[in-house]
PDB file of C-alpha atoms in Angstrom:
ATOM      1  CA  UNK E  34     158.808  86.066 303.612  1.00 37.00           C
ATOM      2  CA  UNK E  35     158.880  85.651 299.852  1.00 39.00           C
ATOM      3  CA  UNK E  36     156.959  82.674 298.556  1.00 38.00           C
ATOM      4  CA  UNK E  37     158.775  80.370 296.155  1.00 41.00           C
ATOM      5  CA  UNK E  38     157.311  80.018 292.686  1.00 40.00           C
ATOM      6  CA  UNK E  39     156.605  76.561 291.299  1.00 42.00           C
ATOM      7  CA  UNK E  40     157.853  76.545 287.720  1.00 42.00           C
ATOM      8  CA  UNK E  41     156.372  73.757 285.629  1.00 42.00           C
ATOM      9  CA  UNK E  42     157.973  72.658 282.343  1.00 46.00           C
ATOM     10  CA  UNK E  43     156.158  73.457 279.155  1.00 46.00           C
ATOM     11  CA  UNK E  44     154.400  70.458 277.624  1.00 50.00           C
ATOM     12  CA  UNK E  45     153.495  70.290 273.912  1.00 54.00           C
ATOM     13  CA  UNK E  46     149.765  70.487 273.237  1.00 57.00           C
ATOM     14  CA  UNK E  47     149.614  66.934 271.877  1.00 62.00           C
ATOM     15  CA  UNK E  48     151.169  65.607 275.095  1.00 72.00           C
ATOM     16  CA  UNK E  49     148.124  66.718 277.116  1.00 83.00           C
ATOM     17  CA  UNK E  50     146.052  64.137 275.267  1.00 91.00           C
ATOM     18  CA  UNK E  51     148.551  61.453 276.277  1.00 90.00           C
ATOM     19  CA  UNK E  52     148.384  62.584 279.900  1.00 89.00           C
ATOM     20  CA  UNK E  53     144.594  62.199 279.875  1.00 93.00           C
ATOM     21  CA  UNK E  54     144.445  58.888 278.019  1.00 93.00           C
ATOM     22  CA  UNK E  55     143.327  56.158 280.411  1.00 93.00           C
ATOM     23  CA  UNK E  56     143.374  58.629 283.330  1.00 95.00           C
ATOM     24  CA  UNK E  57     140.336  58.657 285.604  1.00 97.00           C
ATOM     25  CA  UNK E  58     138.983  61.675 287.391  1.00 97.00           C
ATOM     26  CA  UNK E  59     140.254  60.658 290.821  1.00 96.00           C
ATOM     27  CA  UNK E  60     140.480  62.672 294.045  1.00 95.00           C
ATOM     28  CA  UNK E  61     143.885  64.311 293.335  1.00 94.00           C
ATOM     29  CA  UNK E  62     142.877  65.381 289.821  1.00 96.00           C
ATOM     30  CA  UNK E  63     139.467  66.650 290.965  1.00 97.00           C
ATOM     31  CA  UNK E  64     141.167  68.627 293.739  1.00 96.00           C
ATOM     32  CA  UNK E  65     143.552  70.157 291.186  1.00 95.00           C
ATOM     33  CA  UNK E  66     140.618  71.115 288.959  1.00 96.00           C
ATOM     34  CA  UNK E  67     138.702  72.617 291.891  1.00 96.00           C
ATOM     35  CA  UNK E  68     141.730  74.732 292.836  1.00 95.00           C
ATOM     36  CA  UNK E  69     141.586  76.434 289.426  1.00 94.00           C
ATOM     37  CA  UNK E  70     137.981  77.562 289.827  1.00 95.00           C
ATOM     38  CA  UNK E  71     136.337  80.021 289.590  1.00 90.00           C
ATOM     39  CA  UNK E  72     137.667  80.369 286.057  1.00 82.00           C
ATOM     40  CA  UNK E  73     138.342  83.927 284.972  1.00 76.00           C
ATOM     41  CA  UNK E  74     138.446  84.290 281.232  1.00 62.00           C
ATOM     42  CA  UNK E  75     138.723  86.819 278.466  1.00 54.00           C
ATOM     43  CA  UNK E  76     135.283  87.456 277.011  1.00 49.00           C
ATOM     44  CA  UNK E  77     136.553  89.153 273.857  1.00 48.00           C
ATOM     45  CA  UNK E  78     135.094  86.400 271.685  1.00 46.00           C
ATOM     46  CA  UNK E  79     131.662  87.224 273.063  1.00 49.00           C
ATOM     47  CA  UNK E  80     132.029  90.982 272.978  1.00 49.00           C
ATOM     48  CA  UNK E  81     129.501  91.167 270.148  1.00 50.00           C
ATOM     49  CA  UNK E  82     126.924  89.035 272.008  1.00 53.00           C
ATOM     50  CA  UNK E  83     125.164  91.627 274.090  1.00 58.00           C
ATOM     51  CA  UNK E  84     122.591  90.541 276.680  1.00 55.00           C
ATOM     52  CA  UNK E  85     119.115  91.955 276.206  1.00 63.00           C
ATOM     53  CA  UNK E  86     117.699  94.484 278.675  1.00 70.00           C
ATOM     54  CA  UNK E  87     116.540  92.573 281.764  1.00 72.00           C
ATOM     55  CA  UNK E  88     117.846  89.296 280.354  1.00 82.00           C
ATOM     56  CA  UNK E  89     116.744  85.880 281.517  1.00 88.00           C
ATOM     57  CA  UNK E  90     119.364  83.897 283.370  1.00 94.00           C
ATOM     58  CA  UNK E  91     120.303  80.285 282.888  1.00 95.00           C
ATOM     59  CA  UNK E  92     122.850  77.784 284.141  1.00 97.00           C
ATOM     60  CA  UNK E  93     124.565  74.810 282.534  1.00 97.00           C
ATOM     61  CA  UNK E  94     126.348  71.939 284.235  1.00 98.00           C
ATOM     62  CA  UNK E  95     129.681  71.213 282.577  1.00 98.00           C
ATOM     63  CA  UNK E  96     129.505  67.562 283.516  1.00 98.00           C
ATOM     64  CA  UNK E  97     132.818  65.822 284.067  1.00 98.00           C
ATOM     65  CA  UNK E  98     132.500  62.066 284.415  1.00 98.00           C
ATOM     66  CA  UNK E  99     134.379  58.786 284.104  1.00 98.00           C
ATOM     67  CA  UNK E 100     133.568  56.404 281.267  1.00 98.00           C
ATOM     68  CA  UNK E 101     135.228  53.005 281.623  1.00 96.00           C
ATOM     69  CA  UNK E 102     137.661  54.642 284.011  1.00 95.00           C
ATOM     70  CA  UNK E 103     138.639  57.530 281.700  1.00 97.00           C
ATOM     71  CA  UNK E 104     137.964  61.213 282.249  1.00 98.00           C
ATOM     72  CA  UNK E 105     135.186  62.446 279.957  1.00 98.00           C
ATOM     73  CA  UNK E 106     132.545  65.118 279.442  1.00 98.00           C
ATOM     74  CA  UNK E 107     128.794  64.559 279.079  1.00 98.00           C
ATOM     75  CA  UNK E 108     126.856  66.352 276.324  1.00 98.00           C
ATOM     76  CA  UNK E 109     123.296  66.337 275.059  1.00 96.00           C
ATOM     77  CA  UNK E 110     121.866  66.833 271.570  1.00 94.00           C
ATOM     78  CA  UNK E 111     118.729  68.946 271.688  1.00 90.00           C
ATOM     79  CA  UNK E 112     115.615  67.899 269.798  1.00 88.00           C
ATOM     80  CA  UNK E 113     113.784  69.881 267.116  1.00 69.00           C
ATOM     81  CA  UNK E 114     110.919  70.477 269.576  1.00 69.00           C
ATOM     82  CA  UNK E 115     112.641  72.913 271.938  1.00 64.00           C
ATOM     83  CA  UNK E 116     112.161  76.649 271.699  1.00 58.00           C
ATOM     84  CA  UNK E 117     115.793  77.545 271.031  1.00 58.00           C
ATOM     85  CA  UNK E 118     119.083  75.935 269.963  1.00 58.00           C
ATOM     86  CA  UNK E 119     117.248  73.164 268.114  1.00 61.00           C
ATOM     87  CA  UNK E 120     119.416  70.264 267.031  1.00 65.00           C
ATOM     88  CA  UNK E 121     122.476  71.694 268.763  1.00 88.00           C
ATOM     89  CA  UNK E 122     124.887  70.096 271.204  1.00 95.00           C
ATOM     90  CA  UNK E 123     124.735  71.474 274.720  1.00 95.00           C
ATOM     91  CA  UNK E 124     125.553  70.795 278.315  1.00 97.00           C
ATOM     92  CA  UNK E 125     122.584  69.947 280.540  1.00 97.00           C
ATOM     93  CA  UNK E 126     121.049  73.221 281.652  1.00 95.00           C
ATOM     94  CA  UNK E 127     118.202  75.688 281.496  1.00 93.00           C
ATOM     95  CA  UNK E 128     116.693  78.798 282.999  1.00 94.00           C
ATOM     96  CA  UNK E 129     117.174  79.582 286.678  1.00 97.00           C
ATOM     97  CA  UNK E 130     113.889  79.536 288.573  1.00 96.00           C
ATOM     98  CA  UNK E 131     113.024  82.108 291.224  1.00 95.00           C
ATOM     99  CA  UNK E 132     114.759  81.282 294.491  1.00 96.00           C
ATOM    100  CA  UNK E 133     117.364  79.030 292.860  1.00 97.00           C
ATOM    101  CA  UNK E 134     121.104  79.457 292.684  1.00 97.00           C
ATOM    102  CA  UNK E 135     122.949  78.685 289.466  1.00 97.00           C
ATOM    103  CA  UNK E 136     124.179  75.470 291.071  1.00 97.00           C
ATOM    104  CA  UNK E 137     120.631  74.467 292.054  1.00 97.00           C
ATOM    105  CA  UNK E 138     119.367  75.044 288.523  1.00 98.00           C
ATOM    106  CA  UNK E 139     122.272  73.233 286.850  1.00 98.00           C
ATOM    107  CA  UNK E 140     121.823  70.082 288.933  1.00 98.00           C
ATOM    108  CA  UNK E 141     118.021  70.181 288.601  1.00 98.00           C
ATOM    109  CA  UNK E 142     118.285  70.409 284.820  1.00 97.00           C
ATOM    110  CA  UNK E 143     120.750  67.492 284.788  1.00 98.00           C
ATOM    111  CA  UNK E 144     118.201  65.361 286.644  1.00 98.00           C
ATOM    112  CA  UNK E 145     115.320  66.483 284.438  1.00 96.00           C
ATOM    113  CA  UNK E 146     117.051  66.220 281.075  1.00 96.00           C
ATOM    114  CA  UNK E 147     119.024  62.990 281.397  1.00 97.00           C
ATOM    115  CA  UNK E 148     117.759  61.430 284.625  1.00 97.00           C
ATOM    116  CA  UNK E 149     121.186  61.021 286.218  1.00 97.00           C
ATOM    117  CA  UNK E 150     120.442  59.415 289.609  1.00 95.00           C
ATOM    118  CA  UNK E 151     123.869  59.534 291.246  1.00 96.00           C
ATOM    119  CA  UNK E 152     125.788  62.033 293.294  1.00 97.00           C
ATOM    120  CA  UNK E 153     127.083  65.276 291.829  1.00 98.00           C
ATOM    121  CA  UNK E 154     130.193  66.894 293.277  1.00 98.00           C
ATOM    122  CA  UNK E 155     130.124  70.592 292.516  1.00 98.00           C
ATOM    123  CA  UNK E 156     133.653  71.795 291.770  1.00 97.00           C
ATOM    124  CA  UNK E 157     133.080  75.482 291.062  1.00 96.00           C
ATOM    125  CA  UNK E 158     131.942  77.790 288.309  1.00 94.00           C
ATOM    126  CA  UNK E 159     133.177  80.280 285.776  1.00 90.00           C
ATOM    127  CA  UNK E 160     133.753  83.676 287.368  1.00 84.00           C
ATOM    128  CA  UNK E 161     131.245  85.503 285.166  1.00 86.00           C
ATOM    129  CA  UNK E 162     128.050  84.920 283.248  1.00 89.00           C
ATOM    130  CA  UNK E 163     128.399  84.447 279.503  1.00 88.00           C
ATOM    131  CA  UNK E 164     125.845  85.862 277.045  1.00 85.00           C
ATOM    132  CA  UNK E 165     124.333  83.287 274.722  1.00 83.00           C
ATOM    133  CA  UNK E 166     123.375  84.186 271.155  1.00 78.00           C
ATOM    134  CA  UNK E 167     119.773  84.557 272.378  1.00 80.00           C
ATOM    135  CA  UNK E 168     120.807  87.231 274.892  1.00 82.00           C
ATOM    136  CA  UNK E 169     120.312  84.981 277.911  1.00 87.00           C
ATOM    137  CA  UNK E 170     123.062  85.229 280.522  1.00 92.00           C
ATOM    138  CA  UNK E 171     124.481  81.777 281.243  1.00 94.00           C
ATOM    139  CA  UNK E 172     126.293  80.726 284.428  1.00 96.00           C
ATOM    140  CA  UNK E 173     128.625  77.793 283.673  1.00 96.00           C
ATOM    141  CA  UNK E 174     128.852  75.457 286.681  1.00 97.00           C
ATOM    142  CA  UNK E 175     131.449  72.679 286.744  1.00 98.00           C
ATOM    143  CA  UNK E 176     130.526  69.386 288.403  1.00 98.00           C
ATOM    144  CA  UNK E 177     131.641  65.773 288.598  1.00 98.00           C
ATOM    145  CA  UNK E 178     129.122  62.971 288.120  1.00 98.00           C
ATOM    146  CA  UNK E 179     130.357  60.558 290.747  1.00 97.00           C
ATOM    147  CA  UNK E 180     131.320  57.015 289.834  1.00 94.00           C
ATOM    148  CA  UNK E 181     133.870  55.005 287.885  1.00 94.00           C
ATOM    149  CA  UNK E 182     131.654  54.561 284.819  1.00 96.00           C
ATOM    150  CA  UNK E 183     128.778  56.626 283.473  1.00 97.00           C
ATOM    151  CA  UNK E 184     126.433  54.343 281.551  1.00 96.00           C
ATOM    152  CA  UNK E 185     124.996  56.749 278.994  1.00 96.00           C
ATOM    153  CA  UNK E 186     122.686  54.043 277.666  1.00 94.00           C
ATOM    154  CA  UNK E 187     121.100  53.768 281.102  1.00 95.00           C
ATOM    155  CA  UNK E 188     120.144  57.444 281.332  1.00 97.00           C
ATOM    156  CA  UNK E 189     116.445  58.322 281.073  1.00 96.00           C
ATOM    157  CA  UNK E 190     116.182  61.218 278.607  1.00 96.00           C
ATOM    158  CA  UNK E 191     113.492  63.889 278.585  1.00 92.00           C
ATOM    159  CA  UNK E 192     112.276  63.050 275.085  1.00 89.00           C
ATOM    160  CA  UNK E 193     110.824  66.458 274.244  1.00 89.00           C
ATOM    161  CA  UNK E 194     114.122  68.192 274.975  1.00 90.00           C
ATOM    162  CA  UNK E 195     116.939  65.689 274.503  1.00 94.00           C
ATOM    163  CA  UNK E 196     117.407  63.592 271.377  1.00 93.00           C
ATOM    164  CA  UNK E 197     120.516  61.842 272.665  1.00 94.00           C
ATOM    165  CA  UNK E 198     123.198  61.977 275.336  1.00 97.00           C
ATOM    166  CA  UNK E 199     126.820  61.171 274.588  1.00 97.00           C
ATOM    167  CA  UNK E 200     130.275  61.522 276.069  1.00 98.00           C
ATOM    168  CA  UNK E 201     133.654  62.528 274.702  1.00 98.00           C
ATOM    169  CA  UNK E 202     136.855  61.573 276.474  1.00 97.00           C
ATOM    170  CA  UNK E 203     139.090  64.389 277.646  1.00 97.00           C
ATOM    171  CA  UNK E 204     141.982  62.769 275.780  1.00 96.00           C
ATOM    172  CA  UNK E 205     140.099  62.919 272.465  1.00 96.00           C
ATOM    173  CA  UNK E 206     139.062  66.538 273.033  1.00 96.00           C
ATOM    174  CA  UNK E 207     142.684  67.469 273.751  1.00 95.00           C
ATOM    175  CA  UNK E 208     143.875  66.013 270.433  1.00 94.00           C
ATOM    176  CA  UNK E 209     144.839  69.012 268.270  1.00 92.00           C
ATOM    177  CA  UNK E 210     143.133  67.414 265.260  1.00 93.00           C
ATOM    178  CA  UNK E 211     139.771  67.438 267.041  1.00 95.00           C
ATOM    179  CA  UNK E 212     139.663  71.233 267.391  1.00 95.00           C
ATOM    180  CA  UNK E 213     138.695  73.560 264.586  1.00 93.00           C
ATOM    181  CA  UNK E 214     137.686  77.226 264.547  1.00 90.00           C
ATOM    182  CA  UNK E 215     134.563  78.739 263.052  1.00 87.00           C
ATOM    183  CA  UNK E 216     133.602  82.294 262.221  1.00 80.00           C
ATOM    184  CA  UNK E 217     131.173  83.777 264.716  1.00 69.00           C
ATOM    185  CA  UNK E 218     130.700  87.055 262.890  1.00 65.00           C
ATOM    186  CA  UNK E 219     132.325  90.485 263.037  1.00 63.00           C
ATOM    187  CA  UNK E 220     135.732  88.881 262.740  1.00 66.00           C
ATOM    188  CA  UNK E 221     135.404  86.690 265.827  1.00 71.00           C
ATOM    189  CA  UNK E 222     136.432  83.034 265.667  1.00 80.00           C
ATOM    190  CA  UNK E 223     135.225  80.408 268.095  1.00 85.00           C
ATOM    191  CA  UNK E 224     136.509  76.878 268.775  1.00 91.00           C
ATOM    192  CA  UNK E 225     134.533  73.783 267.876  1.00 94.00           C
ATOM    193  CA  UNK E 226     135.264  70.080 268.308  1.00 96.00           C
ATOM    194  CA  UNK E 227     134.783  67.345 265.744  1.00 95.00           C
ATOM    195  CA  UNK E 228     135.058  63.550 265.845  1.00 89.00           C
ATOM    196  CA  UNK E 229     133.906  61.016 263.255  1.00 81.00           C
ATOM    197  CA  UNK E 230     131.736  61.870 260.277  1.00 78.00           C
ATOM    198  CA  UNK E 231     128.589  60.718 262.056  1.00 84.00           C
ATOM    199  CA  UNK E 232     129.395  62.230 265.463  1.00 89.00           C
ATOM    200  CA  UNK E 233     127.781  65.518 266.565  1.00 93.00           C
ATOM    201  CA  UNK E 234     129.948  68.614 266.301  1.00 94.00           C
ATOM    202  CA  UNK E 235     130.439  70.521 269.546  1.00 96.00           C
ATOM    203  CA  UNK E 236     130.210  74.172 268.592  1.00 90.00           C
ATOM    204  CA  UNK E 237     128.800  77.565 269.563  1.00 89.00           C
ATOM    205  CA  UNK E 238     128.741  78.472 273.237  1.00 90.00           C
ATOM    206  CA  UNK E 239     129.194  74.815 274.203  1.00 95.00           C
ATOM    207  CA  UNK E 240     132.351  74.552 272.106  1.00 94.00           C
ATOM    208  CA  UNK E 241     133.704  77.754 273.594  1.00 92.00           C
ATOM    209  CA  UNK E 242     133.001  76.616 277.163  1.00 94.00           C
ATOM    210  CA  UNK E 243     134.639  73.260 276.415  1.00 96.00           C
ATOM    211  CA  UNK E 244     137.774  74.973 275.120  1.00 93.00           C
ATOM    212  CA  UNK E 245     137.958  77.302 278.113  1.00 92.00           C
ATOM    213  CA  UNK E 246     137.635  74.407 280.544  1.00 95.00           C
ATOM    214  CA  UNK E 247     140.248  72.286 278.740  1.00 95.00           C
ATOM    215  CA  UNK E 248     142.801  75.052 278.225  1.00 92.00           C
ATOM    216  CA  UNK E 249     142.523  76.915 281.505  1.00 92.00           C
ATOM    217  CA  UNK E 250     141.546  74.189 283.976  1.00 95.00           C
ATOM    218  CA  UNK E 251     141.873  70.561 282.886  1.00 96.00           C
ATOM    219  CA  UNK E 252     145.166  70.635 280.956  1.00 94.00           C
ATOM    220  CA  UNK E 253     147.035  72.555 283.689  1.00 93.00           C
ATOM    221  CA  UNK E 254     145.570  70.233 286.332  1.00 95.00           C
ATOM    222  CA  UNK E 255     146.762  67.184 284.381  1.00 94.00           C
ATOM    223  CA  UNK E 256     150.223  68.689 284.065  1.00 90.00           C
ATOM    224  CA  UNK E 257     150.465  69.418 287.770  1.00 88.00           C
ATOM    225  CA  UNK E 258     149.196  65.943 288.656  1.00 83.00           C
ATOM    226  CA  UNK E 259     152.154  64.483 286.731  1.00 78.00           C
ATOM    227  CA  UNK E 260     154.758  66.439 288.703  1.00 71.00           C
TER     228      UNK E 260
END
């Protein structure tokens, strides 16, 4: 028996921001996001980032959350005291310890770096590891920090590693004016996200992961949720 295809109308890019504005990450939307994981992506942008022989492995938690009832993402700004990626924006994460899964490491690092005390619903992960500029292989894990409002000011930061934690709403990240592209080298261009003049720029691997999640997972899930 042939299965019928669900054809969804095309929605202009700017309209995705409107779909997300004021929209919480509720059960139907989280289920739609989960159904699109694991995310399989084209790694052509990272073709020139080769992992080292016997590379270390790390995991990051792409942390979806609600802020005042609106779907958002949690980021951290690394201090100048860490060994790598100083002063850069990142998702909570770090190296995978012996005996840990990527999911174990991602949630552990979330607790250690920002002290989030609540429940974490693991939604899935990207289908492949991504090489960072350092050669470390990174497993991106997608999770939802449970609750209607994440109080960033109430998080307890690991002061040696994290200078600040902040959130960006999904609707603001989906605004076409917030996305720029930067040269990575060897002709490759990578997305980055900007806000106000005094707001941290989301760039590098974190910017690329953000774009992949928005384009391939979140925006389609929002569109389907509106049908």
